PDB file of C-alpha atoms and ligand atoms in Angstrom:
ATOM      1  CA  UNK L   1       0.214   0.192  -0.253  1.00  0.00           C
ATOM      2  CA  UNK L   2       1.095   3.575  -0.834  1.00  0.00           C
ATOM      3  CA  UNK L   3      -0.600   6.952   0.549  1.00  0.00           C
ATOM      4  CA  UNK L   4      -0.541   9.535  -1.907  1.00  0.00           C
ATOM      5  CA  UNK L   5       0.446   7.918  -5.167  1.00  0.00           C
ATOM      6  CA  UNK L   6      -1.695   9.708  -7.827  1.00  0.00           C
ATOM      7  CA  UNK L   7       0.881  11.552  -8.685  1.00  0.00           C
ATOM      8  CA  UNK L   8       5.116  12.687  -7.798  1.00  0.00           C
ATOM      9  CA  UNK L   9       7.231  10.482  -5.625  1.00  0.00           C
ATOM     10  CA  UNK L  10       4.070   7.876  -4.867  1.00  0.00           C
ATOM     11  CA  UNK L  11       3.601   7.296  -7.923  1.00  0.00           C
ATOM     12  CA  UNK L  12       7.287   6.680  -9.155  1.00  0.00           C
ATOM     13  CA  UNK L  13       7.038   4.556  -5.792  1.00  0.00           C
ATOM     14  CA  UNK L  14       4.203   2.500  -7.143  1.00  0.00           C
ATOM     15  CA  UNK L  15       5.756   1.940 -10.435  1.00  0.00           C
ATOM     16  CA  UNK L  16       8.871   0.334  -8.572  1.00  0.00           C
ATOM     17  CA  UNK L  17       6.443  -2.133  -6.481  1.00  0.00           C
ATOM     18  CA  UNK L  18       4.864  -2.769  -9.447  1.00  0.00           C
ATOM     19  CA  UNK L  19       8.247  -3.573 -11.841  1.00  0.00           C
ATOM     20  CA  UNK L  20       9.177  -6.233  -8.806  1.00  0.00           C
ATOM     21  CA  UNK L  21       5.773  -8.242  -8.837  1.00  0.00           C
ATOM     22  CA  UNK L  22       3.612  -6.010  -6.030  1.00  0.00           C
ATOM     23  CA  UNK L  23      -0.157  -5.789  -6.789  1.00  0.00           C
ATOM     24  CA  UNK L  24      -0.909  -2.480  -5.178  1.00  0.00           C
ATOM     25  CA  UNK L  25      -3.478  -0.312  -2.628  1.00  0.00           C
ATOM     26  CA  UNK L  26      -3.269   3.225  -3.932  1.00  0.00           C
ATOM     27  CA  UNK L  27      -4.822   6.679  -2.455  1.00  0.00           C
ATOM     28  CA  UNK L  28      -5.485   9.996  -3.272  1.00  0.00           C
ATOM     29  CA  UNK L  29      -7.767  12.964  -2.705  1.00  0.00           C
ATOM     30  CA  UNK L  30      -8.378  13.536  -5.999  1.00  0.00           C
ATOM     31  CA  UNK L  31      -9.389  11.190  -9.140  1.00  0.00           C
ATOM     32  CA  UNK L  32      -6.610  11.316 -10.281  1.00  0.00           C
ATOM     33  CA  UNK L  33      -5.906   8.181  -7.836  1.00  0.00           C
ATOM     34  CA  UNK L  34      -7.930   6.510 -10.635  1.00  0.00           C
ATOM     35  CA  UNK L  35      -5.850   7.155 -13.352  1.00  0.00           C
ATOM     36  CA  UNK L  36      -2.661   6.244 -11.292  1.00  0.00           C
ATOM     37  CA  UNK L  37      -4.075   2.830 -10.753  1.00  0.00           C
ATOM     38  CA  UNK L  38      -4.839   2.465 -14.300  1.00  0.00           C
ATOM     39  CA  UNK L  39      -0.404   3.324 -15.005  1.00  0.00           C
ATOM     40  CA  UNK L  40       0.680   0.978 -11.888  1.00  0.00           C
ATOM     41  CA  UNK L  41      -1.867  -1.710 -14.083  1.00  0.00           C
ATOM     42  CA  UNK L  42       0.261  -1.268 -17.673  1.00  0.00           C
ATOM     43  CA  UNK L  43       2.878  -2.976 -15.474  1.00  0.00           C
ATOM     44  CA  UNK L  44       1.114  -6.148 -15.377  1.00  0.00           C
ATOM     45  CA  UNK L  45      -0.076  -6.085 -11.684  1.00  0.00           C
ATOM     46  CA  UNK L  46      -3.059  -5.346  -9.678  1.00  0.00           C
ATOM     47  CA  UNK L  47      -4.212  -1.784  -8.752  1.00  0.00           C
ATOM     48  CA  UNK L  48      -6.554  -0.997  -5.882  1.00  0.00           C
ATOM     49  CA  UNK L  49      -7.207   2.968  -6.424  1.00  0.00           C
ATOM     50  CA  UNK L  50      -8.725   4.342  -2.916  1.00  0.00           C
ATOM     51  CA  UNK L  51      -9.838   8.174  -2.957  1.00  0.00           C
ATOM     52  CA  UNK L  52      -9.896  10.006   0.717  1.00  0.00           C
ATOM     53  CA  UNK L  53      -8.902  13.001   2.115  1.00  0.00           C
ATOM     54  CA  UNK L  54      -5.629  12.407   4.380  1.00  0.00           C
ATOM     55  CA  UNK L  55      -5.965  15.054   6.053  1.00  0.00           C
ATOM     56  CA  UNK L  56      -9.053  14.010   8.052  1.00  0.00           C
ATOM     57  CA  UNK L  57      -9.212  11.346  10.476  1.00  0.00           C
ATOM     58  CA  UNK L  58     -11.812   9.147   8.547  1.00  0.00           C
ATOM     59  CA  UNK L  59     -10.282   9.715   4.794  1.00  0.00           C
ATOM     60  CA  UNK L  60      -6.859   8.029   6.713  1.00  0.00           C
ATOM     61  CA  UNK L  61      -9.435   5.225   8.619  1.00  0.00           C
ATOM     62  CA  UNK L  62     -11.069   5.164   4.827  1.00  0.00           C
ATOM     63  CA  UNK L  63      -7.840   3.523   3.288  1.00  0.00           C
ATOM     64  CA  UNK L  64      -6.855   1.108   5.502  1.00  0.00           C
ATOM     65  CA  UNK L  65     -10.866  -0.239   5.816  1.00  0.00           C
ATOM     66  CA  UNK L  66     -10.193  -0.120   2.447  1.00  0.00           C
ATOM     67  CA  UNK L  67      -6.897  -2.057   2.518  1.00  0.00           C
ATOM     68  CA  UNK L  68      -7.860  -4.491   4.876  1.00  0.00           C
ATOM     69  CA  UNK L  69     -10.927  -5.338   3.289  1.00  0.00           C
ATOM     70  CA  UNK L  70      -8.633  -6.723   0.356  1.00  0.00           C
ATOM     71  CA  UNK L  71      -8.281  -9.331   2.632  1.00  0.00           C
ATOM     72  CA  UNK L  72      -4.782 -10.255   1.721  1.00  0.00           C
ATOM     73  CA  UNK L  73      -1.379  -9.616   4.437  1.00  0.00           C
ATOM     74  CA  UNK L  74       0.034  -6.148   3.606  1.00  0.00           C
ATOM     75  CA  UNK L  75       3.431  -6.625   2.686  1.00  0.00           C
ATOM     76  CA  UNK L  76       4.677  -3.363   1.943  1.00  0.00           C
ATOM     77  CA  UNK L  77       3.779  -0.366   3.444  1.00  0.00           C
ATOM     78  CA  UNK L  78       4.574   3.283   1.939  1.00  0.00           C
ATOM     79  CA  UNK L  79       3.621   6.426   4.373  1.00  0.00           C
ATOM     80  CA  UNK L  80       3.919   8.645   1.302  1.00  0.00           C
ATOM     81  CA  UNK L  81       1.638  11.088   1.799  1.00  0.00           C
ATOM     82  CA  UNK L  82       2.300  14.637   1.926  1.00  0.00           C
ATOM     83  CA  UNK L  83       2.269  18.717   1.637  1.00  0.00           C
ATOM     84  CA  UNK L  84       4.695  21.435   1.876  1.00  0.00           C
ATOM     85  CA  UNK L  85       3.567  25.269   2.642  1.00  0.00           C
ATOM     86  CA  UNK L  86       5.625  27.933   2.140  1.00  0.00           C
ATOM     87  CA  UNK L  87       5.901  31.581   3.066  1.00  0.00           C
ATOM     88  CA  UNK L  88       6.653  33.674   6.243  1.00  0.00           C
ATOM     89  CA  UNK L  89       4.999  31.782   9.541  1.00  0.00           C
ATOM     90  CA  UNK L  90       3.530  35.833  10.790  1.00  0.00           C
ATOM     91  CA  UNK L  91       1.941  35.933   7.732  1.00  0.00           C
ATOM     92  CA  UNK L  92       0.577  32.175   6.583  1.00  0.00           C
ATOM     93  CA  UNK L  93      -3.079  30.768   7.426  1.00  0.00           C
ATOM     94  CA  UNK L  94      -2.621  29.080  10.449  1.00  0.00           C
ATOM     95  CA  UNK L  95      -5.294  26.583   8.838  1.00  0.00           C
ATOM     96  CA  UNK L  96      -3.323  25.480   5.952  1.00  0.00           C
ATOM     97  CA  UNK L  97      -0.545  24.598   8.776  1.00  0.00           C
ATOM     98  CA  UNK L  98      -2.780  22.554  11.156  1.00  0.00           C
ATOM     99  CA  UNK L  99      -3.601  20.775   7.756  1.00  0.00           C
ATOM    100  CA  UNK L 100      -0.246  20.206   7.412  1.00  0.00           C
ATOM    101  CA  UNK L 101       0.568  18.911  10.346  1.00  0.00           C
ATOM    102  CA  UNK L 102      -2.599  16.134   9.864  1.00  0.00           C
ATOM    103  CA  UNK L 103      -1.677  15.051   6.432  1.00  0.00           C
ATOM    104  CA  UNK L 104       2.055  15.069   7.800  1.00  0.00           C
ATOM    105  CA  UNK L 105       1.995  13.740  11.772  1.00  0.00           C
ATOM    106  CA  UNK L 106      -1.104  12.705  12.692  1.00  0.00           C
ATOM    107  CA  UNK L 107      -2.092  10.676   9.465  1.00  0.00           C
ATOM    108  CA  UNK L 108       1.757   9.024   9.104  1.00  0.00           C
ATOM    109  CA  UNK L 109       1.302   7.971  12.883  1.00  0.00           C
ATOM    110  CA  UNK L 110      -2.538   6.612  12.618  1.00  0.00           C
ATOM    111  CA  UNK L 111      -1.551   4.665   8.931  1.00  0.00           C
ATOM    112  CA  UNK L 112       1.303   3.877  10.931  1.00  0.00           C
ATOM    113  CA  UNK L 113      -0.501   2.363  14.094  1.00  0.00           C
ATOM    114  CA  UNK L 114      -2.806   0.094  11.812  1.00  0.00           C
ATOM    115  CA  UNK L 115       0.043  -1.045   9.445  1.00  0.00           C
ATOM    116  CA  UNK L 116       2.202  -1.807  12.259  1.00  0.00           C
ATOM    117  CA  UNK L 117      -1.162  -3.979  14.407  1.00  0.00           C
ATOM    118  CA  UNK L 118      -1.703  -5.886  11.423  1.00  0.00           C
ATOM    119  CA  UNK L 119       2.188  -6.696  10.665  1.00  0.00           C
ATOM    120  CA  UNK L 120       3.436  -7.342  13.934  1.00  0.00           C
ATOM    121  CA  UNK L 121       0.745 -10.541  15.136  1.00  0.00           C
ATOM    122  CA  UNK L 122       1.752 -11.448  10.966  1.00  0.00           C
ATOM    123  CA  UNK L 123       5.842 -11.534  11.578  1.00  0.00           C
ATOM    124  CA  UNK L 124       6.553  -9.679   8.790  1.00  0.00           C
ATOM    125  CA  UNK L 125       6.071  -7.112   6.954  1.00  0.00           C
ATOM    126  CA  UNK L 126       7.878  -3.100   5.580  1.00  0.00           C
ATOM    127  CA  UNK L 127       7.236  -0.053   6.137  1.00  0.00           C
ATOM    128  CA  UNK L 128       8.897   3.613   4.403  1.00  0.00           C
ATOM    129  CA  UNK L 129       8.131   6.983   6.301  1.00  0.00           C
ATOM    130  CA  UNK L 130       8.823   9.682   3.227  1.00  0.00           C
ATOM    131  CA  UNK L 131      10.777  12.403   5.335  1.00  0.00           C
ATOM    132  CA  UNK L 132      12.838  14.272   3.721  1.00  0.00           C
ATOM    133  CA  UNK L 133      16.475  16.134   3.610  1.00  0.00           C
ATOM    134  CA  UNK L 134      14.032  19.380   5.516  1.00  0.00           C
ATOM    135  CA  UNK L 135      14.222  16.875   8.486  1.00  0.00           C
ATOM    136  CA  UNK L 136      18.661  17.426   8.547  1.00  0.00           C
ATOM    137  CA  UNK L 137      18.018  21.480   9.438  1.00  0.00           C
ATOM    138  CA  UNK L 138      15.851  24.338  10.671  1.00  0.00           C
ATOM    139  CA  UNK L 139      13.777  24.945   7.481  1.00  0.00           C
ATOM    140  CA  UNK L 140      12.809  29.299   7.811  1.00  0.00           C
ATOM    141  CA  UNK L 141       9.850  30.016   5.506  1.00  0.00           C
ATOM    142  CA  UNK L 142       8.785  26.274   5.569  1.00  0.00           C
ATOM    143  CA  UNK L 143       9.007  26.666   9.391  1.00  0.00           C
ATOM    144  CA  UNK L 144       6.391  23.888   9.670  1.00  0.00           C
ATOM    145  CA  UNK L 145       6.992  21.747   6.843  1.00  0.00           C
ATOM    146  CA  UNK L 146      10.665  20.799   8.165  1.00  0.00           C
ATOM    147  CA  UNK L 147      10.132  19.904  11.883  1.00  0.00           C
ATOM    148  CA  UNK L 148       7.212  17.642  10.498  1.00  0.00           C
ATOM    149  CA  UNK L 149       9.314  15.868   7.815  1.00  0.00           C
ATOM    150  CA  UNK L 150      11.949  15.648  11.233  1.00  0.00           C
ATOM    151  CA  UNK L 151       8.711  14.222  13.021  1.00  0.00           C
ATOM    152  CA  UNK L 152       8.792  11.580  10.113  1.00  0.00           C
ATOM    153  CA  UNK L 153      12.259  10.366  10.425  1.00  0.00           C
ATOM    154  CA  UNK L 154      12.895   9.892  14.166  1.00  0.00           C
ATOM    155  CA  UNK L 155       9.425   8.130  14.456  1.00  0.00           C
ATOM    156  CA  UNK L 156      10.858   6.135  11.355  1.00  0.00           C
ATOM    157  CA  UNK L 157      14.000   5.101  13.279  1.00  0.00           C
ATOM    158  CA  UNK L 158      12.355   5.190  16.929  1.00  0.00           C
ATOM    159  CA  UNK L 159       9.974   2.586  15.642  1.00  0.00           C
ATOM    160  CA  UNK L 160      12.607   0.611  13.896  1.00  0.00           C
ATOM    161  CA  UNK L 161      13.944   0.009  17.035  1.00  0.00           C
ATOM    162  CA  UNK L 162      11.110  -0.808  18.728  1.00  0.00           C
ATOM    163  CA  UNK L 163       9.860  -3.420  16.096  1.00  0.00           C
ATOM    164  CA  UNK L 164      13.738  -4.786  15.941  1.00  0.00           C
ATOM    165  CA  UNK L 165      13.371  -8.984  15.806  1.00  0.00           C
ATOM    166  CA  UNK L 166       9.213  -8.866  15.105  1.00  0.00           C
ATOM    167  CA  UNK L 167       9.974  -9.720  11.810  1.00  0.00           C
ATOM    168  CA  UNK L 168       8.332  -5.607  10.702  1.00  0.00           C
ATOM    169  CA  UNK L 169      11.062  -3.135   8.967  1.00  0.00           C
ATOM    170  CA  UNK L 170      11.187   0.752   8.957  1.00  0.00           C
ATOM    171  CA  UNK L 171      12.789   2.557   6.613  1.00  0.00           C
ATOM    172  CA  UNK L 172      12.814   6.458   6.455  1.00  0.00           C
ATOM    173  CA  UNK L 173      13.603   8.113   2.786  1.00  0.00           C
ATOM    174  CA  UNK L 174      14.748  11.394   3.046  1.00  0.00           C
ATOM    175  CA  UNK L 175      14.710  12.790  -1.056  1.00  0.00           C
ATOM    176  CA  UNK L 176      16.534  16.200  -1.356  1.00  0.00           C
ATOM    177  CA  UNK L 177      14.436  18.700  -3.572  1.00  0.00           C
ATOM    178  CA  UNK L 178      12.544  16.611  -6.473  1.00  0.00           C
ATOM    179  CA  UNK L 179      11.015  16.992  -9.182  1.00  0.00           C
ATOM    180  CA  UNK L 180       7.406  16.382  -8.632  1.00  0.00           C
ATOM    181  CA  UNK L 181       4.181  19.185  -7.986  1.00  0.00           C
ATOM    182  CA  UNK L 182       5.744  19.600  -4.392  1.00  0.00           C
ATOM    183  CA  UNK L 183       6.741  22.870  -4.181  1.00  0.00           C
ATOM    184  CA  UNK L 184       4.290  24.562  -6.839  1.00  0.00           C
ATOM    185  CA  UNK L 185       1.524  23.001  -4.370  1.00  0.00           C
ATOM    186  CA  UNK L 186       3.575  24.440  -1.996  1.00  0.00           C
ATOM    187  CA  UNK L 187       3.085  28.047  -3.118  1.00  0.00           C
ATOM    188  CA  UNK L 188       6.860  27.914  -3.132  1.00  0.00           C
ATOM    189  CA  UNK L 189       6.616  28.347  -7.137  1.00  0.00           C
ATOM    190  CA  UNK L 190       9.045  31.590  -6.907  1.00  0.00           C
ATOM    191  CA  UNK L 191      11.175  30.410  -4.757  1.00  0.00           C
ATOM    192  CA  UNK L 192      15.153  29.800  -5.278  1.00  0.00           C
ATOM    193  CA  UNK L 193      14.377  26.027  -4.242  1.00  0.00           C
ATOM    194  CA  UNK L 194      11.621  25.626  -6.542  1.00  0.00           C
ATOM    195  CA  UNK L 195      12.887  27.119  -9.385  1.00  0.00           C
ATOM    196  CA  UNK L 196      16.058  25.606  -9.222  1.00  0.00           C
ATOM    197  CA  UNK L 197      16.589  22.384 -11.022  1.00  0.00           C
ATOM    198  CA  UNK L 198      15.670  19.036  -8.711  1.00  0.00           C
ATOM    199  CA  UNK L 199      16.554  15.917  -8.560  1.00  0.00           C
ATOM    200  CA  UNK L 200      15.109  13.120 -11.047  1.00  0.00           C
ATOM    201  CA  UNK L 201      12.199  11.694  -8.794  1.00  0.00           C
ATOM    202  CA  UNK L 202      12.433   7.760 -10.495  1.00  0.00           C
ATOM    203  CA  UNK L 203      15.650   7.784  -9.069  1.00  0.00           C
ATOM    204  CA  UNK L 204      15.297   9.026  -6.110  1.00  0.00           C
ATOM    205  CA  UNK L 205      12.178   6.599  -5.471  1.00  0.00           C
ATOM    206  CA  UNK L 206      14.312   3.382  -6.948  1.00  0.00           C
ATOM    207  CA  UNK L 207      16.881   4.446  -3.707  1.00  0.00           C
ATOM    208  CA  UNK L 208      14.105   4.313  -1.390  1.00  0.00           C
ATOM    209  CA  UNK L 209      12.756   0.906  -2.742  1.00  0.00           C
ATOM    210  CA  UNK L 210      15.865  -0.502  -2.783  1.00  0.00           C
ATOM    211  CA  UNK L 211      16.810   0.817   1.022  1.00  0.00           C
ATOM    212  CA  UNK L 212      13.704  -0.551   1.482  1.00  0.00           C
ATOM    213  CA  UNK L 213      14.289  -3.920   0.061  1.00  0.00           C
ATOM    214  CA  UNK L 214      17.520  -4.084   2.085  1.00  0.00           C
ATOM    215  CA  UNK L 215      16.488  -2.803   5.247  1.00  0.00           C
ATOM    216  CA  UNK L 216      18.336   0.158   5.436  1.00  0.00           C
ATOM    217  CA  UNK L 217      17.409   2.571   8.599  1.00  0.00           C
ATOM    218  CA  UNK L 218      17.786   5.565   6.192  1.00  0.00           C
ATOM    219  CA  UNK L 219      18.295   6.407   2.742  1.00  0.00           C
ATOM    220  CA  UNK L 220      19.447  10.243   1.443  1.00  0.00           C
ATOM    221  CA  UNK L 221      16.929  10.355  -2.108  1.00  0.00           C
ATOM    222  CA  UNK L 222      18.902  12.084  -4.824  1.00  0.00           C
ATOM    223  CA  UNK L 223      21.995  13.349  -6.540  1.00  0.00           C
ATOM    224  CA  UNK L 224      25.557  13.108  -5.437  1.00  0.00           C
ATOM    225  CA  UNK L 225      25.352  16.562  -4.092  1.00  0.00           C
ATOM    226  CA  UNK L 226      22.252  15.809  -2.646  1.00  0.00           C
ATOM    227  CA  UNK L 227      24.063  12.916  -0.341  1.00  0.00           C
ATOM    228  CA  UNK L 228      26.876  15.643   0.078  1.00  0.00           C
ATOM    229  CA  UNK L 229      24.695  18.383   0.987  1.00  0.00           C
ATOM    230  CA  UNK L 230      22.697  15.837   4.283  1.00  0.00           C
ATOM    231  CA  UNK L 231      26.234  14.879   5.001  1.00  0.00           C
ATOM    232  CA  UNK L 232      27.620  18.330   5.777  1.00  0.00           C
ATOM    233  CA  UNK L 233      24.536  19.339   7.736  1.00  0.00           C
ATOM    234  CA  UNK L 234      25.063  17.115   9.952  1.00  0.00           C
ATOM    235  CA  UNK L 235      28.776  19.645  10.910  1.00  0.00           C
ATOM    236  CA  UNK L 236      27.032  22.380  10.388  1.00  0.00           C
ATOM    237  CA  UNK L 237      25.420  24.688  13.444  1.00  0.00           C
ATOM    238  CA  UNK L 238      21.698  24.795  12.873  1.00  0.00           C
ATOM    239  CA  UNK L 239      21.736  28.854  12.884  1.00  0.00           C
ATOM    240  CA  UNK L 240      24.128  28.824   9.821  1.00  0.00           C
ATOM    241  CA  UNK L 241      22.104  26.208   8.168  1.00  0.00           C
ATOM    242  CA  UNK L 242      18.555  28.572   8.751  1.00  0.00           C
ATOM    243  CA  UNK L 243      19.964  31.565   7.452  1.00  0.00           C
ATOM    244  CA  UNK L 244      21.063  29.212   3.947  1.00  0.00           C
ATOM    245  CA  UNK L 245      17.913  27.849   3.913  1.00  0.00           C
ATOM    246  CA  UNK L 246      16.292  31.067   4.587  1.00  0.00           C
ATOM    247  CA  UNK L 247      17.876  32.802   1.460  1.00  0.00           C
ATOM    248  CA  UNK L 248      17.098  29.830  -0.473  1.00  0.00           C
ATOM    249  CA  UNK L 249      13.112  29.107   0.471  1.00  0.00           C
ATOM    250  CA  UNK L 250      11.667  33.122   0.869  1.00  0.00           C
ATOM    251  CA  UNK L 251       9.223  34.087  -1.721  1.00  0.00           C
ATOM    252  CA  UNK L 252      10.745  36.174  -4.209  1.00  0.00           C
ATOM    253  CA  UNK L 253       8.453  39.132  -5.147  1.00  0.00           C
TER     254      UNK L 253
HETATM  255  N1  NAP M   1       9.521  17.040  -4.279  1.00  0.00           N
HETATM  256  C1  NAP M   1      10.285  17.378  -3.389  1.00  0.00           C
HETATM  257  O1  NAP M   1      10.856  18.019  -3.240  1.00  0.00           O
HETATM  258  C2  NAP M   1      10.227  16.553  -1.849  1.00  0.00           C
HETATM  259  C3  NAP M   1      11.491  16.652  -1.033  1.00  0.00           C
HETATM  260  C4  NAP M   1      11.087  15.925  -0.235  1.00  0.00           C
HETATM  261  C5  NAP M   1      10.633  15.222   0.445  1.00  0.00           C
HETATM  262  N2  NAP M   1       9.269  15.076   0.047  1.00  0.00           N
HETATM  263  C6  NAP M   1       8.012  14.383   0.234  1.00  0.00           C
HETATM  264  O2  NAP M   1       8.095  13.231  -0.569  1.00  0.00           O
HETATM  265  C7  NAP M   1       6.735  13.118  -0.598  1.00  0.00           C
HETATM  266  C8  NAP M   1       5.593  13.046  -2.006  1.00  0.00           C
HETATM  267  O3  NAP M   1       5.548  14.811  -2.288  1.00  0.00           O
HETATM  268  P1  NAP M   1       6.340  14.912  -3.802  1.00  0.00           P
HETATM  269  O4  NAP M   1       6.678  15.498  -4.121  1.00  0.00           O
HETATM  270  O5  NAP M   1       5.446  13.386  -4.638  1.00  0.00           O
HETATM  271  O6  NAP M   1       4.208  15.889  -3.987  1.00  0.00           O
HETATM  272  P2  NAP M   1       3.505  15.971  -4.838  1.00  0.00           P
HETATM  273  O7  NAP M   1       3.623  15.973  -6.158  1.00  0.00           O
HETATM  274  O8  NAP M   1       2.503  17.061  -4.289  1.00  0.00           O
HETATM  275  O9  NAP M   1       2.268  14.787  -4.308  1.00  0.00           O
HETATM  276  C9  NAP M   1       1.763  14.503  -3.460  1.00  0.00           C
HETATM  277  C10 NAP M   1       0.467  13.550  -3.566  1.00  0.00           C
HETATM  278  O10 NAP M   1      -0.188  13.143  -2.348  1.00  0.00           O
HETATM  279  C11 NAP M   1      -1.362  13.193  -2.269  1.00  0.00           C
HETATM  280  N3  NAP M   1      -2.188  14.161  -1.615  1.00  0.00           N
HETATM  281  C12 NAP M   1      -1.777  15.233  -1.520  1.00  0.00           C
HETATM  282  N4  NAP M   1      -3.251  15.654  -0.518  1.00  0.00           N
HETATM  283  C13 NAP M   1      -3.497  15.210  -0.372  1.00  0.00           C
HETATM  284  C14 NAP M   1      -4.501  14.631   0.728  1.00  0.00           C
HETATM  285  N5  NAP M   1      -5.102  15.726   1.497  1.00  0.00           N
HETATM  286  N6  NAP M   1      -4.956  13.588   1.354  1.00  0.00           N
HETATM  287  C15 NAP M   1      -4.698  12.350   0.273  1.00  0.00           C
HETATM  288  N7  NAP M   1      -3.401  12.699  -0.919  1.00  0.00           N
HETATM  289  C16 NAP M   1      -3.215  13.628  -0.662  1.00  0.00           C
HETATM  290  C17 NAP M   1      -1.536  13.676  -3.587  1.00  0.00           C
HETATM  291  O11 NAP M   1      -2.942  13.083  -4.745  1.00  0.00           O
HETATM  292  P3  NAP M   1      -4.043  14.146  -4.771  1.00  0.00           P
HETATM  293  O12 NAP M   1      -3.751  14.856  -5.876  1.00  0.00           O
HETATM  294  O13 NAP M   1      -4.888  12.750  -5.850  1.00  0.00           O
HETATM  295  O14 NAP M   1      -4.273  14.398  -3.563  1.00  0.00           O
HETATM  296  C18 NAP M   1       0.062  13.077  -4.964  1.00  0.00           C
HETATM  297  O15 NAP M   1      -0.202  11.918  -4.724  1.00  0.00           O
HETATM  298  C19 NAP M   1       5.668  14.084   0.492  1.00  0.00           C
HETATM  299  O16 NAP M   1       5.429  13.380   1.968  1.00  0.00           O
HETATM  300  C20 NAP M   1       6.798  15.075   0.801  1.00  0.00           C
HETATM  301  O17 NAP M   1       7.195  15.566   1.970  1.00  0.00           O
HETATM  302  C21 NAP M   1       9.258  15.354  -1.787  1.00  0.00           C
END
């Protein structure tokens, strides 16, 4: 199962699974999820699309009910759905930030709870949490987004250790900026990050899929420069990273 698979990284991850023979249950909030299912089926596997809003408790629960009603053990679960939000915190709408938290944090915990309680008794399963390189630095002008991804990263690493020995593994994928609709959807199209060249989503998805299959705790998604940046972030003071990110993420007028 993959959440948020109508387009972007979720759909690319779905293609990776499909190429490797997995049938897939996929969710999205728009009707595009049905087109995504057609794309997935073209790889010769079955696809089960479900349309629901991941910002709402009932939407998250309805996808899990849909998956459970397929009456098949879930071999792998990718908790991918996530949204961004750019702009100055003093100006952005609280409602949008709370929606981001609902999708990126509450929805991830909610889905993980259902998946873990399904997989542990089965004694097997693989869980991927799609975090971000944003988890490795302060993210001014995306002041709620970055911390929501830091939550996902440390949630995945925590859960992984707790589930050691159960047969259930957890992997975090931390992509660098990637060529999806993400930045436009986040209202960041005019920022330096939003308008500069990005990582290939197919590469990022392949790296994530391979890390999941090889039981790696986390992987940076992207090219060498992205991986190097993540390494440097470990040694760079938070204040310095914050100042650098502010320049890149600030909306240009
Ligand atoms: N792209 C990047 O630069 C980047 C970098 C690091 C991490 N990430 C992470 O990667 C993940 C996927 O992002 P992306 O780049 O693929 O973004 P995207 O192109 O905007 O795709 C978002 C996906 O989530 C679905 N979605 C959005 N809101 C939803 C909702 N309320 N309920 C259910 N589904 C919803 C969308 O389908 P519908 O349109 O059908 O709702 C779509 O399939 C996110 O967790 C993001 O934080 C992205």
